Coordinates of C-alpha atoms and ligand atoms in Angstrom, one line a residue:
M1 CA 0.0 0.0 0.0
T2 CA 1.2 3.6 -0.4
N3 CA 2.8 5.0 2.6
Q4 CA 0.5 8.0 2.6
K5 CA -2.1 5.8 4.3
K6 CA 0.3 4.6 6.9
L7 CA 0.3 6.5 10.2
W8 CA 4.0 7.2 9.9
G9 CA 4.0 7.6 6.1
G10 CA 4.8 11.3 5.9
R11 CA 8.5 11.3 5.2
F12 CA 8.4 8.3 2.8
S13 CA 8.2 8.8 -0.9
E14 CA 8.1 5.1 -1.8
A15 CA 5.7 2.4 -0.7
T16 CA 6.8 -0.3 1.7
A17 CA 7.7 -3.5 0.0
A18 CA 5.1 -6.2 0.5
S19 CA 7.8 -8.5 1.7
V20 CA 8.8 -5.9 4.3
E21 CA 5.3 -5.5 5.6
E22 CA 5.1 -9.3 5.9
F23 CA 8.4 -9.6 7.6
T24 CA 8.0 -6.8 10.1
E25 CA 4.3 -7.2 11.2
S26 CA 3.4 -8.4 14.6
V27 CA -0.3 -8.0 14.6
Q28 CA -0.7 -11.7 13.7
Y29 CA 0.1 -12.4 17.4
D30 CA 0.1 -9.2 19.3
W31 CA -3.6 -8.7 18.5
R32 CA -4.1 -10.6 21.7
L33 CA -3.1 -7.5 23.6
F34 CA -6.1 -5.5 22.4
R35 CA -7.9 -5.4 25.7
H36 CA -4.8 -4.0 27.4
D37 CA -4.0 -1.7 24.6
I38 CA -7.5 -0.2 24.7
A39 CA -7.6 0.0 28.5
G40 CA -4.4 2.0 28.4
S41 CA -5.7 4.2 25.6
R42 CA -8.9 5.0 27.5
V43 CA -7.0 6.2 30.5
H44 CA -4.4 8.1 28.4
A45 CA -7.3 9.9 26.6
R46 CA -9.0 10.8 29.9
M47 CA -5.7 12.2 31.2
L48 CA -5.2 14.3 28.0
C49 CA -8.7 15.8 28.6
R50 CA -8.0 16.5 32.2
Q51 CA -4.8 18.3 31.1
E52 CA -6.9 20.2 28.6
I53 CA -4.9 18.8 25.7
I54 CA -8.0 17.5 24.1
S55 CA -11.6 18.7 24.6
G56 CA -14.4 16.9 26.5
E57 CA -16.2 16.3 23.2
E58 CA -13.1 14.8 21.6
L59 CA -12.6 12.5 24.6
E60 CA -16.2 11.3 24.3
H61 CA -15.7 10.4 20.7
I62 CA -12.4 8.6 21.4
I63 CA -14.0 6.6 24.2
Q64 CA -17.0 5.6 22.2
G65 CA -14.8 4.8 19.2
L66 CA -12.5 2.6 21.4
N67 CA -15.5 0.9 23.0
A68 CA -16.9 0.0 19.6
I69 CA -13.5 -1.3 18.3
E70 CA -13.2 -3.4 21.4
E71 CA -16.6 -4.9 20.9
D72 CA -15.8 -5.6 17.2
I73 CA -12.6 -7.4 18.1
K74 CA -14.3 -9.4 20.8
N75 CA -17.0 -10.4 18.3
K76 CA -14.4 -11.2 15.7
K77 CA -15.8 -8.5 13.5
F78 CA -12.6 -6.5 13.4
E79 CA -10.3 -7.0 10.5
F80 CA -6.6 -6.8 11.5
K81 CA -4.4 -5.6 8.7
T82 CA -0.8 -6.5 8.4
E83 CA 0.0 -3.3 6.6
F84 CA -0.7 -1.5 9.9
E85 CA 1.9 -3.7 11.5
D86 CA 0.9 -4.1 15.1
I87 CA -2.0 -4.0 17.5
H88 CA -1.4 -0.3 18.3
M89 CA -1.6 1.0 14.8
N90 CA -4.5 -1.3 13.8
I91 CA -6.6 0.2 16.6
E92 CA -5.4 3.7 16.1
K93 CA -6.1 3.6 12.3
A94 CA -9.5 2.1 12.9
L95 CA -10.2 4.8 15.4
I96 CA -9.3 7.6 13.0
D97 CA -11.3 6.0 10.3
R98 CA -14.3 5.8 12.6
I99 CA -14.3 9.1 14.4
G100 CA -12.1 11.4 12.3
P101 CA -9.8 14.1 13.6
A102 CA -10.4 13.4 17.3
G103 CA -8.9 10.0 16.8
A104 CA -5.7 11.5 15.5
K105 CA -5.2 13.2 18.9
L106 CA -5.1 10.0 20.9
H107 CA -1.4 9.3 20.4
T108 CA -0.5 12.8 21.8
G109 CA 2.4 12.5 24.2
R110 CA 2.7 8.8 23.6
S111 CA 5.0 6.6 21.5
R112 CA 4.5 2.9 20.6
N113 CA 7.7 2.4 22.6
D114 CA 6.1 3.2 25.9
Q115 CA 2.7 1.9 24.7
I116 CA 3.9 -1.6 24.0
C117 CA 5.7 -1.7 27.3
L118 CA 2.4 -0.8 29.0
D119 CA 0.5 -3.4 27.2
T120 CA 3.0 -6.1 28.0
R121 CA 3.0 -5.2 31.7
L122 CA -0.8 -5.2 31.8
Y123 CA -0.9 -8.6 30.0
L124 CA 1.7 -10.1 32.4
R125 CA -0.1 -8.8 35.4
S126 CA -3.3 -10.5 34.4
E127 CA -1.5 -13.7 33.4
S128 CA 0.3 -13.8 36.7
S129 CA -2.9 -13.7 38.6
R130 CA -4.4 -16.5 36.4
I131 CA -1.2 -18.6 37.0
K132 CA -1.2 -17.9 40.7
N133 CA -4.8 -19.2 41.0
L134 CA -3.9 -22.3 38.9
I135 CA -0.8 -23.1 41.1
R136 CA -3.0 -22.8 44.2
E137 CA -5.4 -25.3 42.7
V138 CA -2.6 -27.8 42.0
N139 CA -1.5 -27.4 45.6
R140 CA -5.0 -27.8 46.9
T141 CA -5.2 -31.1 45.0
L142 CA -1.8 -32.2 46.4
V143 CA -2.9 -31.5 49.9
R144 CA -6.2 -33.3 49.4
L145 CA -4.3 -36.4 48.1
A146 CA -1.8 -36.2 51.0
R147 CA -4.7 -36.0 53.5
S148 CA -6.5 -39.0 51.9
Y149 CA -3.4 -41.2 51.9
Q150 CA -2.3 -40.3 55.4
G151 CA -0.3 -43.2 56.9
A152 CA 0.5 -44.9 53.5
I153 CA 4.2 -45.9 53.4
M154 CA 6.5 -46.1 50.4
P155 CA 10.2 -46.2 49.5
G156 CA 12.0 -42.9 49.4
Y157 CA 14.6 -42.8 46.7
T158 CA 18.0 -41.3 46.1
H159 CA 19.7 -42.1 42.7
L160 CA 16.3 -43.8 41.9
Q161 CA 17.5 -46.5 44.3
K162 CA 15.5 -47.3 47.4
A163 CA 16.9 -45.3 50.2
Q164 CA 14.7 -45.0 53.3
P165 CA 11.0 -45.6 53.9
V166 CA 8.8 -42.5 53.9
L167 CA 5.2 -41.6 54.0
L168 CA 3.5 -41.0 50.6
S169 CA 2.0 -37.8 52.1
H170 CA 5.5 -36.6 52.8
H171 CA 6.5 -37.2 49.2
L172 CA 3.4 -35.4 47.9
L173 CA 3.9 -32.4 50.3
A174 CA 7.4 -32.0 48.8
Y175 CA 5.7 -30.8 45.6
Y176 CA 3.4 -28.6 47.7
E177 CA 6.5 -26.8 48.9
M178 CA 7.9 -26.4 45.4
F179 CA 4.7 -25.0 44.0
K180 CA 4.3 -22.7 47.0
R181 CA 7.6 -21.1 46.2
D182 CA 6.6 -20.8 42.6
L183 CA 3.5 -18.9 43.6
A184 CA 5.6 -16.6 45.8
R185 CA 7.9 -16.0 42.9
F186 CA 5.0 -14.9 40.6
N187 CA 3.8 -12.7 43.4
D188 CA 7.1 -11.1 43.9
C189 CA 7.7 -10.5 40.2
L190 CA 4.5 -8.4 40.2
K191 CA 6.4 -5.7 42.0
R192 CA 8.6 -5.3 38.9
I193 CA 5.8 -5.8 36.5
N194 CA 3.6 -3.2 38.2
V195 CA 5.5 -0.1 37.1
L196 CA 3.9 2.4 34.8
P197 CA 6.0 3.1 31.7
L198 CA 3.6 5.4 29.9
G199 CA 4.9 8.9 29.9
A200 CA 8.4 7.8 28.9
A201 CA 7.2 8.4 25.3
A202 CA 9.7 7.4 22.6
L203 CA 12.7 7.4 25.0
A204 CA 13.3 10.8 26.5
G205 CA 10.0 11.7 28.1
T206 CA 7.7 14.4 26.7
G207 CA 7.4 18.2 26.8
L208 CA 3.6 17.9 27.0
P209 CA 2.1 18.4 30.4
L210 CA 1.1 14.7 31.0
D211 CA -0.2 13.6 34.4
R212 CA 1.6 10.3 35.0
E213 CA 0.3 10.0 38.6
Y214 CA -3.3 10.1 37.4
V215 CA -2.6 7.4 34.8
A216 CA -0.8 5.2 37.3
A217 CA -3.7 5.5 39.8
E218 CA -6.3 4.7 37.1
L219 CA -4.4 1.7 35.8
D220 CA -3.6 0.5 39.3
F221 CA 0.2 0.9 39.1
P222 CA 1.7 1.5 42.5
E223 CA 4.9 2.7 40.9
I224 CA 5.9 4.9 38.0
S225 CA 9.1 4.4 36.0
K226 CA 11.8 6.7 37.1
N227 CA 13.9 6.8 33.9
S228 CA 12.3 7.2 30.5
M229 CA 15.2 5.3 28.7
D230 CA 15.0 2.4 31.1
A231 CA 11.2 2.4 30.8
V232 CA 11.2 1.7 27.0
A233 CA 14.3 -0.4 26.8
G234 CA 13.9 -2.7 29.9
R235 CA 12.4 -6.1 29.6
D236 CA 13.9 -7.7 32.7
F237 CA 10.3 -7.9 34.2
A238 CA 9.5 -10.2 31.2
V239 CA 12.7 -12.2 31.6
E240 CA 11.8 -12.7 35.2
F241 CA 8.3 -13.8 34.3
L242 CA 9.7 -16.4 31.8
S243 CA 12.1 -17.5 34.4
N244 CA 9.3 -18.1 36.9
C245 CA 7.4 -20.0 34.2
T246 CA 10.5 -22.1 33.7
I247 CA 11.0 -23.0 37.3
T248 CA 7.3 -23.9 37.6
Q249 CA 7.7 -26.0 34.4
L250 CA 10.6 -27.8 36.0
H251 CA 8.5 -28.7 39.0
L252 CA 5.6 -29.8 36.8
S253 CA 8.0 -31.9 34.8
R254 CA 9.6 -33.6 37.7
L255 CA 6.1 -34.5 39.1
A256 CA 5.1 -35.7 35.6
E257 CA 8.2 -37.9 35.4
E258 CA 7.4 -39.6 38.7
L259 CA 3.9 -40.3 37.5
V260 CA 5.3 -41.9 34.3
I261 CA 7.6 -44.1 36.3
W262 CA 5.1 -44.9 39.1
S263 CA 2.3 -45.9 36.7
S264 CA 4.5 -48.4 34.9
D265 CA 3.9 -52.1 35.4
E266 CA 7.3 -52.4 37.0
F267 CA 6.4 -49.9 39.8
G268 CA 2.7 -50.1 39.9
F269 CA 2.5 -47.4 42.5
V270 CA -0.3 -45.4 41.0
E271 CA -3.0 -45.7 38.4
I272 CA -3.9 -42.7 36.3
S273 CA -7.6 -43.0 35.5
D274 CA -8.6 -44.2 32.0
S275 CA -10.0 -40.8 31.1
F276 CA -6.5 -39.3 31.5
C277 CA -4.6 -41.8 29.4
T278 CA -4.6 -42.8 25.8
G279 CA -4.2 -46.1 24.0
S280 CA -1.8 -47.3 21.3
S281 CA -3.0 -47.5 17.7
I282 CA -1.1 -50.8 17.3
M283 CA -0.8 -52.5 20.7
P284 CA -4.2 -53.2 22.1
Q285 CA -3.0 -53.8 25.7
K286 CA -1.4 -50.3 26.0
K287 CA -2.5 -47.5 28.3
N288 CA -0.1 -44.7 28.0
P289 CA 0.6 -41.8 30.4
D290 CA 0.5 -39.2 27.6
I291 CA -0.5 -36.3 29.8
P292 CA 2.5 -36.4 32.1
E293 CA 4.7 -37.2 29.1
L294 CA 3.5 -34.1 27.3
I295 CA 4.0 -32.0 30.4
R296 CA 7.6 -33.3 30.7
G297 CA 8.0 -32.7 27.0
K298 CA 6.9 -29.1 27.2
S299 CA 10.0 -28.3 29.2
G300 CA 11.7 -27.8 25.9
R301 CA 9.6 -24.9 24.8
V302 CA 9.2 -23.3 28.2
T303 CA 12.9 -23.2 28.9
G304 CA 13.5 -22.3 25.2
N305 CA 11.3 -19.3 25.6
L306 CA 13.4 -18.0 28.4
M307 CA 16.6 -18.6 26.5
S308 CA 15.0 -16.9 23.5
L309 CA 14.3 -13.6 25.3
I310 CA 17.6 -13.6 27.2
T311 CA 19.4 -14.0 23.9
T312 CA 17.4 -11.3 22.2
M313 CA 18.2 -8.9 25.0
K314 CA 21.9 -9.5 25.2
G315 CA 23.9 -6.7 23.8
L316 CA 20.9 -4.4 22.8
P317 CA 22.0 -0.8 23.0
L318 CA 19.6 1.6 24.7
T319 CA 16.8 2.3 24.1
Y320 CA 14.0 0.8 22.1
N321 CA 15.1 -1.5 19.3
R322 CA 12.8 -3.5 17.0
D323 CA 14.4 -6.7 18.3
L324 CA 12.2 -6.2 21.4
Q325 CA 9.2 -7.1 19.3
E326 CA 10.5 -10.7 19.6
D327 CA 9.5 -10.8 23.3
K328 CA 5.9 -11.4 22.6
E329 CA 5.7 -14.9 21.2
P330 CA 7.9 -16.5 24.0
L331 CA 5.8 -14.7 26.6
F332 CA 2.5 -15.7 25.1
D333 CA 3.7 -19.3 24.6
S334 CA 5.0 -19.7 28.1
A335 CA 2.0 -18.2 29.8
D336 CA -0.4 -20.3 27.7
T337 CA 1.6 -23.5 28.2
I338 CA 2.1 -23.1 31.9
S339 CA -1.6 -22.3 32.4
R340 CA -2.8 -25.3 30.4
E341 CA -0.3 -27.6 32.2
L342 CA -1.3 -26.4 35.7
A343 CA -5.0 -26.9 34.9
I344 CA -4.5 -30.4 33.6
T345 CA -2.2 -31.3 36.4
A346 CA -4.8 -30.4 39.0
E347 CA -7.3 -32.5 37.1
M348 CA -5.0 -35.4 36.6
L349 CA -3.9 -35.4 40.3
S350 CA -7.5 -35.7 41.4
N351 CA -7.8 -38.7 39.1
L352 CA -5.0 -40.7 40.6
K353 CA -5.4 -43.9 42.6
F354 CA -2.4 -44.9 44.6
N355 CA -1.8 -48.7 45.2
K356 CA -1.2 -48.6 48.9
K357 CA -0.4 -52.3 49.0
R358 CA 2.2 -52.1 46.3
L359 CA 3.8 -49.0 47.8
E360 CA 4.0 -50.8 51.2
Q361 CA 5.4 -53.9 49.7
A362 CA 8.1 -51.9 47.9
A363 CA 8.8 -50.1 51.1
R364 CA 9.4 -53.4 52.9
E365 CA 11.9 -54.7 50.4
G366 CA 15.5 -53.7 50.0
F367 CA 17.1 -53.1 53.5
M368 CA 15.9 -49.6 53.8
T369 CA 16.2 -49.6 57.5
A370 CA 19.9 -50.1 57.4
T371 CA 20.6 -46.5 58.3
D372 CA 18.3 -46.9 61.3
L373 CA 20.3 -49.9 62.4
A374 CA 23.5 -47.8 62.0
D375 CA 22.0 -45.0 64.0
Y376 CA 20.9 -47.5 66.7
L377 CA 24.5 -48.7 67.0
V378 CA 25.7 -45.1 67.3
K379 CA 23.2 -44.5 70.1
K380 CA 24.7 -47.6 71.8
G381 CA 28.1 -45.9 71.7
M382 CA 29.7 -47.2 68.4
P383 CA 31.5 -44.6 66.2
F384 CA 29.4 -44.0 63.1
R385 CA 32.0 -45.2 60.6
D386 CA 32.3 -48.5 62.5
A387 CA 28.5 -48.8 62.6
H388 CA 28.3 -48.2 58.9
A389 CA 30.8 -51.1 58.3
V390 CA 29.0 -53.5 60.7
V391 CA 25.6 -52.8 59.0
G392 CA 27.2 -53.4 55.6
D393 CA 28.4 -56.8 56.8
I394 CA 24.9 -57.6 58.2
V395 CA 23.3 -56.6 54.8
S396 CA 25.7 -58.8 52.9
Y397 CA 24.8 -61.7 55.3
C398 CA 21.1 -61.0 54.7
L399 CA 21.7 -61.1 50.9
K400 CA 23.4 -64.5 51.2
Q401 CA 20.7 -65.9 53.5
G402 CA 17.8 -64.4 51.5
K403 CA 16.5 -62.6 54.6
K404 CA 15.3 -59.2 55.4
L405 CA 16.9 -57.2 58.2
K406 CA 14.0 -57.6 60.5
E407 CA 13.9 -61.4 59.9
L408 CA 17.3 -61.9 61.5
T409 CA 17.3 -63.3 65.0
L410 CA 18.8 -61.4 67.9
D411 CA 21.5 -64.1 68.0
E412 CA 22.4 -63.5 64.4
L413 CA 22.5 -59.8 64.9
Q414 CA 24.7 -60.0 68.0
R415 CA 27.3 -62.0 66.1
Y416 CA 28.0 -58.6 64.4
A417 CA 27.7 -56.4 67.4
R418 CA 27.3 -57.4 71.0
V419 CA 25.6 -54.1 71.9
I420 CA 22.5 -55.1 69.9
D421 CA 19.5 -55.8 72.1
R422 CA 15.9 -56.8 71.8
D423 CA 14.8 -53.2 71.3
V424 CA 16.5 -53.3 67.9
F425 CA 13.4 -54.7 66.4
D426 CA 11.5 -51.5 67.0
I427 CA 13.7 -49.7 64.6
L428 CA 14.1 -52.4 62.0
S429 CA 10.4 -52.1 61.0
E430 CA 9.6 -49.5 58.3
E431 CA 7.0 -47.8 60.5
G432 CA 9.6 -47.6 63.3
S433 CA 12.1 -46.1 60.9
I434 CA 9.6 -43.5 59.6
N435 CA 8.3 -42.5 63.0
S436 CA 11.8 -42.1 64.3
R437 CA 12.4 -39.3 61.8
L438 CA 11.0 -36.6 64.1
S439 CA 13.4 -33.8 63.0
L440 CA 11.5 -30.8 61.8
G441 CA 10.5 -31.4 58.2
G442 CA 11.1 -35.2 58.6
T443 CA 8.8 -38.0 57.5
A444 CA 7.6 -39.1 61.0
E445 CA 3.8 -39.3 61.1
K446 CA 3.7 -36.6 63.7
Q447 CA 5.7 -34.2 61.6
V448 CA 3.7 -34.9 58.4
K449 CA 0.5 -34.4 60.3
K450 CA 1.7 -31.0 61.3
A451 CA 2.9 -30.1 57.8
L452 CA -0.5 -31.1 56.4
E453 CA -2.3 -28.9 58.9
Q454 CA 0.0 -26.1 58.1
A455 CA -0.5 -26.5 54.4
E456 CA -4.3 -26.6 54.8
K457 CA -4.1 -23.3 56.7
E458 CA -1.9 -21.7 54.1
L459 CA -4.4 -22.7 51.4
E460 CA -6.9 -20.4 53.1
E461 CA -4.6 -17.4 53.0
P462 CA -5.3 -14.8 50.3
L463 CA -3.1 -15.1 47.2
Ligands
LIG1 N1 5.3 -3.9 17.7 C1 6.3 -3.2 18.4 C2 6.9 -4.1 19.5 O1 6.3 -5.1 19.8 C3 5.7 -2.0 19.1 C4 6.6 -0.9 19.2 C5 7.1 -0.4 17.9 N2 7.9 0.8 18.0 C6 8.6 1.2 16.9 N3 9.3 2.2 17.1 N4 8.6 0.5 15.8 O2 7.9 -3.9 20.1

């Protein structure tokens, strides 16, 4: 199209090449920011009127025009045009077409450089609140599960080798803690997101008498950017948001991985309900854990989005550079992906059935109370290193005899250490071992009960 029609066409004598329009446009994806763009424009226009830069009548036309455009976009009646590049210019052009000269006054004292920053901040604010609610829901489900399987025992692992018996609730509450931190991170990041950039204009501020305090209050920004160059060039709030998404992704992926392993025939710890699995097109017997697999698989794109923006930012001179347009797709993709994953994780968790018998059976195999026996010897006065060696010998004897630790007779045990007494059998049982772990944050039933009550209380707190 000829550049005369473009909002910035004045100084150009030749039309933009079609390939350039196609290469530079962003409206294909940034149209999603329309609500935020319009919300920002409404307040900007009201401020311009209060400052007597536009008249009351012009303001009214602008507001009505923006409302109508918003309705049209919502009803899919608005035609986005790539020749107008981005969401800002599509809306502004439509406004001018609809209301005439008053529309051309909206952009007074504003640049797309501070405008896009405002839109992105408003978008991330609303996504953060959505994500926080979804994380809370996952945690609610985890706590519900932990409550309903109270007392169930299972093997705790290190190196994916059986290590020490633990309570299933303790294992589940470990994820509760991770997600609780994730939520706190999204909350904290809001402090950096909630800073009003509008008023920075292109990069240096403006000579027009704008009232930034008014705009900040109306758009609910507790803070106003203090340096106009930083305001239009900075994207660390977006990097931080992507980083928070990545950490949440890691937690979701680790949980997913456990569900994949635990639902295998070999483990048989848990069953994911049929409605949350899929079959194989060739092997009729298969029931596949596709949901946790996909969650695990999405780690690639979510961590990739973080790398993408970090790489884009590296080495950018101040202030605005068109490179910054590349922040949108990673942000949209991570926010969408994380939200969908959190929602399906909560649903999937409430569709899990743990096999308590199988968990218990697994917990009773494999000499997992060996550390307890060593601790027992330490309490009887033996240096820990000696105790470690003695228990090693006892385990090797058990392996040869095909016996479990607690199946040994007192006589057999005393052959390895005379200090062993009848009371040893209290700690050789898995329950004895679990309940001896009374240290704060340990797996003893008493501690887990406390943790569960604490978590239930926390779930009532405002987000
Ligand atoms: N679409 C642009 C972006 O996403 C908006 C700002 C454009 N500013 C400019 N001077 N071309 O970053």
